Short mmCIF file of C-alpha atoms in Angstrom, two decimals:
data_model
loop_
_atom_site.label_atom_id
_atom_site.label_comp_id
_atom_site.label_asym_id
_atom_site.label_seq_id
_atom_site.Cartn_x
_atom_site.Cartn_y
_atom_site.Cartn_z
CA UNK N 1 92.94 78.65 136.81
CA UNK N 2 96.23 78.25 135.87
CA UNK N 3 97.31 77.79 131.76
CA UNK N 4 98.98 74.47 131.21
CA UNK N 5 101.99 74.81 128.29
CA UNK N 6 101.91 72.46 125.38
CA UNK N 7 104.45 72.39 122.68
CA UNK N 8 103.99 71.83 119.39
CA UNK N 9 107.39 71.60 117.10
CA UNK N 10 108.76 71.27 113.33
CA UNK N 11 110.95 68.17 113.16
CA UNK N 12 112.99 68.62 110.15
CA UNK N 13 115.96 71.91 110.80
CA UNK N 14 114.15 72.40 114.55
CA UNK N 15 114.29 69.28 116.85
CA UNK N 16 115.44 67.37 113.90
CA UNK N 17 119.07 68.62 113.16
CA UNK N 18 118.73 69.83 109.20
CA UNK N 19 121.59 67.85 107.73
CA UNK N 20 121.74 64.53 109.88
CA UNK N 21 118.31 64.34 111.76
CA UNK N 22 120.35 63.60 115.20
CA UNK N 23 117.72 65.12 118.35
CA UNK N 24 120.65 64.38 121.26
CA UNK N 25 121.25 67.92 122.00
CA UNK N 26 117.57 68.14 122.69
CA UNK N 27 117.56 64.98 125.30
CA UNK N 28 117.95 66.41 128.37
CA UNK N 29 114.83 68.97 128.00
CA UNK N 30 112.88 66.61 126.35
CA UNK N 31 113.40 64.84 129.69
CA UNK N 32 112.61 67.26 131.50
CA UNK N 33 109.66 68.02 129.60
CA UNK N 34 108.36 64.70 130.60
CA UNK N 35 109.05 64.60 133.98
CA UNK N 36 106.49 67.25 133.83
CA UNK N 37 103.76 66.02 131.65
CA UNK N 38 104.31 68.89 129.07
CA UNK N 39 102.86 67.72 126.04
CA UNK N 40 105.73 67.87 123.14
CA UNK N 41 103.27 67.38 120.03
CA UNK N 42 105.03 66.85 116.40
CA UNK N 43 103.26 69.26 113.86
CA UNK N 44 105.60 68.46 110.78
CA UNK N 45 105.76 68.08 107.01
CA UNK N 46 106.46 64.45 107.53
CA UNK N 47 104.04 61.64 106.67
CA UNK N 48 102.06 59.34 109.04
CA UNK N 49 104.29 56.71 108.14
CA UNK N 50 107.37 58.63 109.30
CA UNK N 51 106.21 59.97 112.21
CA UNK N 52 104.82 56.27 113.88
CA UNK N 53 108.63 55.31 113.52
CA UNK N 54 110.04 58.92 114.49
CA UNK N 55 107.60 59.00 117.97
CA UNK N 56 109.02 55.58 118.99
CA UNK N 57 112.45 56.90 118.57
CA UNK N 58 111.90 59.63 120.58
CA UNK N 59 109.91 58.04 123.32
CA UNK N 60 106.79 60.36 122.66
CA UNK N 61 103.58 59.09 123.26
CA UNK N 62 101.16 62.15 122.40
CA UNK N 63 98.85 63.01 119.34
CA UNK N 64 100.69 64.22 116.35
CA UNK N 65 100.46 66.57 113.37
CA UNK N 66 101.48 65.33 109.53
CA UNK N 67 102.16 66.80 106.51
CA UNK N 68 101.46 70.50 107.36
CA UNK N 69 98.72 70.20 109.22
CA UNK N 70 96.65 67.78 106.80
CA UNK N 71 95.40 65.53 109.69
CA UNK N 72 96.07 64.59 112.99
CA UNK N 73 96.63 61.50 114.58
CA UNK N 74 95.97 60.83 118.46
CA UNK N 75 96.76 57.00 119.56
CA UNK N 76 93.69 55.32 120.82
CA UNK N 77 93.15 55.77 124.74
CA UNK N 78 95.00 58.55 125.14
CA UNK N 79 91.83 61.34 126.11
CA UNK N 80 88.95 59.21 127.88
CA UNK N 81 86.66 59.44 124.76
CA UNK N 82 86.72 59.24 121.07
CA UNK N 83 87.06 62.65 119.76
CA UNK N 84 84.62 64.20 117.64
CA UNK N 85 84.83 64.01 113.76
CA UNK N 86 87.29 61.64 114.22
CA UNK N 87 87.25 58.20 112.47
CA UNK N 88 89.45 54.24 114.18
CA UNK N 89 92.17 53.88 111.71
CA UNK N 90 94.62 50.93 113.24
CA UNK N 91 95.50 51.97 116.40
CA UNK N 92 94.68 56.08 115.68
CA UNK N 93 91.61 57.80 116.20
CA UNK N 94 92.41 60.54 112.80
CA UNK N 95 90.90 63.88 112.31
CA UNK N 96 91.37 65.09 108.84
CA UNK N 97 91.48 68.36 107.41
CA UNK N 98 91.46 68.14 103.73
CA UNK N 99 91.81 66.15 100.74
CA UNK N 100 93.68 63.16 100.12
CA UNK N 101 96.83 63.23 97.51
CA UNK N 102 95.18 61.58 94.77
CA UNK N 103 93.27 64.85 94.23
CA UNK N 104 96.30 67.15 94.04
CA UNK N 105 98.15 65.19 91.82
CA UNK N 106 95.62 64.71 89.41
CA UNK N 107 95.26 68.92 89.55
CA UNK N 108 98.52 68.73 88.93
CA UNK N 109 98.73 66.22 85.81
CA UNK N 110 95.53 68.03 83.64
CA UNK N 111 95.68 71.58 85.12
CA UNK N 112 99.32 72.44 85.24
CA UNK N 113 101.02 70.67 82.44
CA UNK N 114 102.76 73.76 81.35
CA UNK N 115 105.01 73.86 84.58
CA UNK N 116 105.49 69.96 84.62
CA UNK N 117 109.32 70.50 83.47
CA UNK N 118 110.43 72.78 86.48
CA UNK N 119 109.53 70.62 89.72
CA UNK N 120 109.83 66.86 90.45
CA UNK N 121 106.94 65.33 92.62
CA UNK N 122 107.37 62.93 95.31
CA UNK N 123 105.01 61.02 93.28
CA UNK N 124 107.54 60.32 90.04
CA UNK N 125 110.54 60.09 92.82
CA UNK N 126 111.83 56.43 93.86
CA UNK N 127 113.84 55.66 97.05
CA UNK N 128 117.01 56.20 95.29
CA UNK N 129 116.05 59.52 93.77
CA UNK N 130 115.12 60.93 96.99
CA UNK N 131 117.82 59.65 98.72
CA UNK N 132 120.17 61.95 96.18
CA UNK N 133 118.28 65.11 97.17
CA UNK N 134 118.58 64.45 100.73
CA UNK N 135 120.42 62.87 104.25
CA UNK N 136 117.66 60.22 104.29
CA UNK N 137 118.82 56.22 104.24
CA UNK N 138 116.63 54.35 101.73
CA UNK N 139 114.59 52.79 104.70
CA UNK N 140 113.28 56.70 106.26
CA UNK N 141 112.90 58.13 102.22
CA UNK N 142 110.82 54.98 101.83
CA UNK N 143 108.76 56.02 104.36
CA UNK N 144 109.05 59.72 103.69
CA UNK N 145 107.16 58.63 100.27
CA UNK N 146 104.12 57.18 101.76
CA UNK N 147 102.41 60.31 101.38
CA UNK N 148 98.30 60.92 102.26
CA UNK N 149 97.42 63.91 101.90
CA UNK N 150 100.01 66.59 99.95
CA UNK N 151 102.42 65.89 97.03
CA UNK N 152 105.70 67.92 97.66
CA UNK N 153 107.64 68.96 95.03
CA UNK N 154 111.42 69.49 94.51
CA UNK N 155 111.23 72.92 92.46
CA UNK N 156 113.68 73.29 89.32
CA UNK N 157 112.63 76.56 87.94
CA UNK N 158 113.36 79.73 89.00
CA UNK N 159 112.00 81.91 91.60
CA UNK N 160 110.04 84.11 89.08
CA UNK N 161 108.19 81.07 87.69
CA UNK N 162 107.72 79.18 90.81
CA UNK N 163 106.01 82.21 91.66
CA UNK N 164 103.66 81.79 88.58
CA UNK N 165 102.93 78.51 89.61
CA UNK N 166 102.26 78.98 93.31
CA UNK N 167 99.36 81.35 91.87
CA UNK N 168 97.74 79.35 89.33
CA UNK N 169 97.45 76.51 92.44
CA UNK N 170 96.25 78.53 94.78
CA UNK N 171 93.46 79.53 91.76
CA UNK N 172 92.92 75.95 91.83
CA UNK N 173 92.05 75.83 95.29
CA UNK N 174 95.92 74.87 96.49
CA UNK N 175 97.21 75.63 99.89
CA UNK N 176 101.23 76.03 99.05
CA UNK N 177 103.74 75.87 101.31
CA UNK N 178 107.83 75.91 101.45
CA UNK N 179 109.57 73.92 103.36
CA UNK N 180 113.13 73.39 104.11
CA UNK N 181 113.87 71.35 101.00
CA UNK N 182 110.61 71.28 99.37
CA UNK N 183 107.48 72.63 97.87
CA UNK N 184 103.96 71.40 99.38
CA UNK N 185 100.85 70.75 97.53
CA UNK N 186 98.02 70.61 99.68
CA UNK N 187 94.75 71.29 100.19
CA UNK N 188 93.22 74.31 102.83
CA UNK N 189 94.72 73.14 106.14
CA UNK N 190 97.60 74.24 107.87
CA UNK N 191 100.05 73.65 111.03
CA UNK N 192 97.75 76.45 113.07
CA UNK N 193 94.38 75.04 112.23
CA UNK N 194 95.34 71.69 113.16
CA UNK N 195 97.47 72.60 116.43
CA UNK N 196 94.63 75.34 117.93
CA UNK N 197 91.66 72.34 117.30
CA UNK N 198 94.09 70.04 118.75
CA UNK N 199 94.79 72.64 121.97
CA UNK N 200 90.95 72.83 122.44
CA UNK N 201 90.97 68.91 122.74
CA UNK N 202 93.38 69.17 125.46
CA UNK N 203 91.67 72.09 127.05
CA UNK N 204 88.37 69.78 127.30
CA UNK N 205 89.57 66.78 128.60
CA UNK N 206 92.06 68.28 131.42
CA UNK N 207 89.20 70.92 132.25
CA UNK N 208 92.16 73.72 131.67
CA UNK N 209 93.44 76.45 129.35
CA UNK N 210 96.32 75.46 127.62
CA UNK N 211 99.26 77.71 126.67
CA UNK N 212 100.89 76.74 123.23
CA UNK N 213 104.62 76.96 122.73
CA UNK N 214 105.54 76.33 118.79
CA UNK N 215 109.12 76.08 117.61
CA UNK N 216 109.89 75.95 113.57
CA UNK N 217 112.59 77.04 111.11
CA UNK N 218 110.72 77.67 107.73
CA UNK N 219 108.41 78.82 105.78
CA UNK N 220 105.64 76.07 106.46
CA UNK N 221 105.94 77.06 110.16
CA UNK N 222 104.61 80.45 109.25
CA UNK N 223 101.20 79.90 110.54
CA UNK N 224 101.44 77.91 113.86
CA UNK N 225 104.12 80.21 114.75
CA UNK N 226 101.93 83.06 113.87
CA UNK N 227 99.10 81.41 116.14
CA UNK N 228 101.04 80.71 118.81
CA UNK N 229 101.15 82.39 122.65
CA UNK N 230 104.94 81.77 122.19
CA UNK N 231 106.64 81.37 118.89
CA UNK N 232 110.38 80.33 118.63
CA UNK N 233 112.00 80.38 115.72
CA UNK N 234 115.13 78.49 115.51
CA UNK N 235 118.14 79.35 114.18
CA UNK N 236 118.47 77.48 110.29
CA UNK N 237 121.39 76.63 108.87
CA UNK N 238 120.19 77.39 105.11
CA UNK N 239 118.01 80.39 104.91
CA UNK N 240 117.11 83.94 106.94
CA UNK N 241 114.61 83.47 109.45
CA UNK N 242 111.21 83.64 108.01
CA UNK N 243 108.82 86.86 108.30
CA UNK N 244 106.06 86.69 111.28
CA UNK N 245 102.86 88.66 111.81
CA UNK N 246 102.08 88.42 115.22
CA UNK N 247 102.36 90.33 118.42
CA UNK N 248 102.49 87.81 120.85
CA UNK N 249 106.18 87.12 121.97
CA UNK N 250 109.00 85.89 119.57
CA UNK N 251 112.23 84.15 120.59
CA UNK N 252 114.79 83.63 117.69
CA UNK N 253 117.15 81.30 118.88
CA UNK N 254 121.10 81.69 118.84
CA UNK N 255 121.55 78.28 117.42
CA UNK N 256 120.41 76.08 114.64
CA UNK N 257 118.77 72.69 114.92
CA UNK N 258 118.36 70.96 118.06
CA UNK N 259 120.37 73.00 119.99
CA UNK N 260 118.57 75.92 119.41
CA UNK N 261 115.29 74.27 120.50
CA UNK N 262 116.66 72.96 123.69
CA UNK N 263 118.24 76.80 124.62
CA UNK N 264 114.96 78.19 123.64
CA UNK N 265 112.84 75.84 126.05
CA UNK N 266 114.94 76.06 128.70
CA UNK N 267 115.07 79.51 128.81
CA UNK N 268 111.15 79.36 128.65
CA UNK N 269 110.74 76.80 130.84
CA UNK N 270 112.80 77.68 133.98
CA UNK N 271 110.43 80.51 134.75
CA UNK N 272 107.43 79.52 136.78
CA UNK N 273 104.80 81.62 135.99
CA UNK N 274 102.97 82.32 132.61
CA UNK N 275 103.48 85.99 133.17
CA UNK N 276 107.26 85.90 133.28
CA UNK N 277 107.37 83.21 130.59
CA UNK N 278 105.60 86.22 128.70
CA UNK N 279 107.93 88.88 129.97
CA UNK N 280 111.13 86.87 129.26
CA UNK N 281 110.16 85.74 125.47
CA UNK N 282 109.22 89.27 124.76
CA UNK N 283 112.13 90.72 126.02
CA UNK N 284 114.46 88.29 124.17
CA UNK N 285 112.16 88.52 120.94
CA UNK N 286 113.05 92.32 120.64
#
């Protein structure tokens, strides 16, 4: 039986430009990509709240991923059956993977106190404040704050005591991850646990094996790009590309942003069998 592909991306520094959020670039193969029926599935940092607005912007209408992995969202109607372990929230049916915010940022107020001067957390930030440490307009940082499941934090200290502090959370049960801007508090989920129960989903209700394709920048990308058949990493404006453990094929794209995901999937893409897709990303990965 032939494998189906299925992408999952990053938004923020991979489809998502890093410093404006513009996608254009990517049009065309996103096009393509539905002309197809190639699942593009979100697996991103961002919250639920973001995302709802960001898929109607991009004219996606598949499941998607939030805040590393945390839970996944899959719009009501879209397989033929409820999901498993999933529970009706609005117009979602949601499978979550770990706890909600309120518990890390109450670890984080009585457990921690001793690092509380060297990070800011989304929780203490307003629109405006947000707004200052990023490209966002007040109406996407409001949204950006509407956080369910992690708290991230913008880190002030330095590298040796961030590195204290990432330990004594992951003591306390933590899952940490570093993004692009920002440092995630969350609980024991991640981008690859959420994208490979996703892929079974799909692999049950089309009655074939999927083939995942993930494309990220950073350092929260790590472990779906580790999991992947395919990982691309794309090119970031801001930092070296991030260390990967796996010895399925790697493509590093050329170019940052957008128009590093679009080279990267077209290159993929324009070869017709899984074999050469192999062949190809493996020879361009070395």
């Amino acid at each position: 039986m032939t494998k189906q592909p299925i992408i999952y991306t990053d938004m923020d520094g991979t489809l998502l430009d890093h410093y404006d959020y513009s996608f254009t670039e990517a049009i065309p193969v996103m096009e393509a990509l539905a002309e197809r029926k190639i699942p593009i599935i979100a697996n991103t940092s961002k919250t639920f709240a973001e995302m709802e607005s960001i898929q109607q912007t991009l004219g996606f209408n598949a499941p998607f991923i939030c805040e590393n992995g945390a839970a996944v969202y899959i719009p009501k109607g879209y397989f033929n059956t409820q999901p498993q372990d999933t529970e009706e929230r609005g117009y979602y049916w949601v499978k979550s993977f770990c706890q909600p915010r309120s518990h890390w940022i109450e670890v984080l107020t009585t457990q921690v106190t001793e690092f509380k001067k060297y990070y800011v957390g989304f929780s203490a930030m307003t629109v405006e404040s947000l707004c200052s440490v990023t490209e966002l307009t007040p109406a996407k940082a409001k949204l950006a704050l509407m956080r369910e499941h992690t708290e991230p934090l913008l880190w002030l200290g330095s590298e040796n005591i961030k590195q204290q502090f990432i330990e004594k959370m992951q003591q306390l049960g933590a899952e940490m991850l570093e993004g692009g801007r920002f440092l995630h508090v969350g609980g024991q989920s991640d981008k690859a646990q959420a994208m490979n129960w996703l892929t079974m989903l799909y692999a049950s209700e089309r009655a074939q094996t999927m083939y995942t394709i993930a494309l990220g920048d950073s350092g929260n990308d790590i472990a779906m790009l580790n999991a992947a058949d395919v990982a691309v990493q794309i090119k970031s404006p801001v930092h070296d590309f991030p260390l990967l453990h796996t010895k399925k094929p790697v493509l590093k794209s050329p170019y940052p942003g957008p128009r590093g995901w679009a080279h990267c999937l077209s290159e993929l893409l324009l070869t017709p069998s899984l074999v050469e897709i192999c062949d190809r990303a493996a020879n361009q990965g070395a």
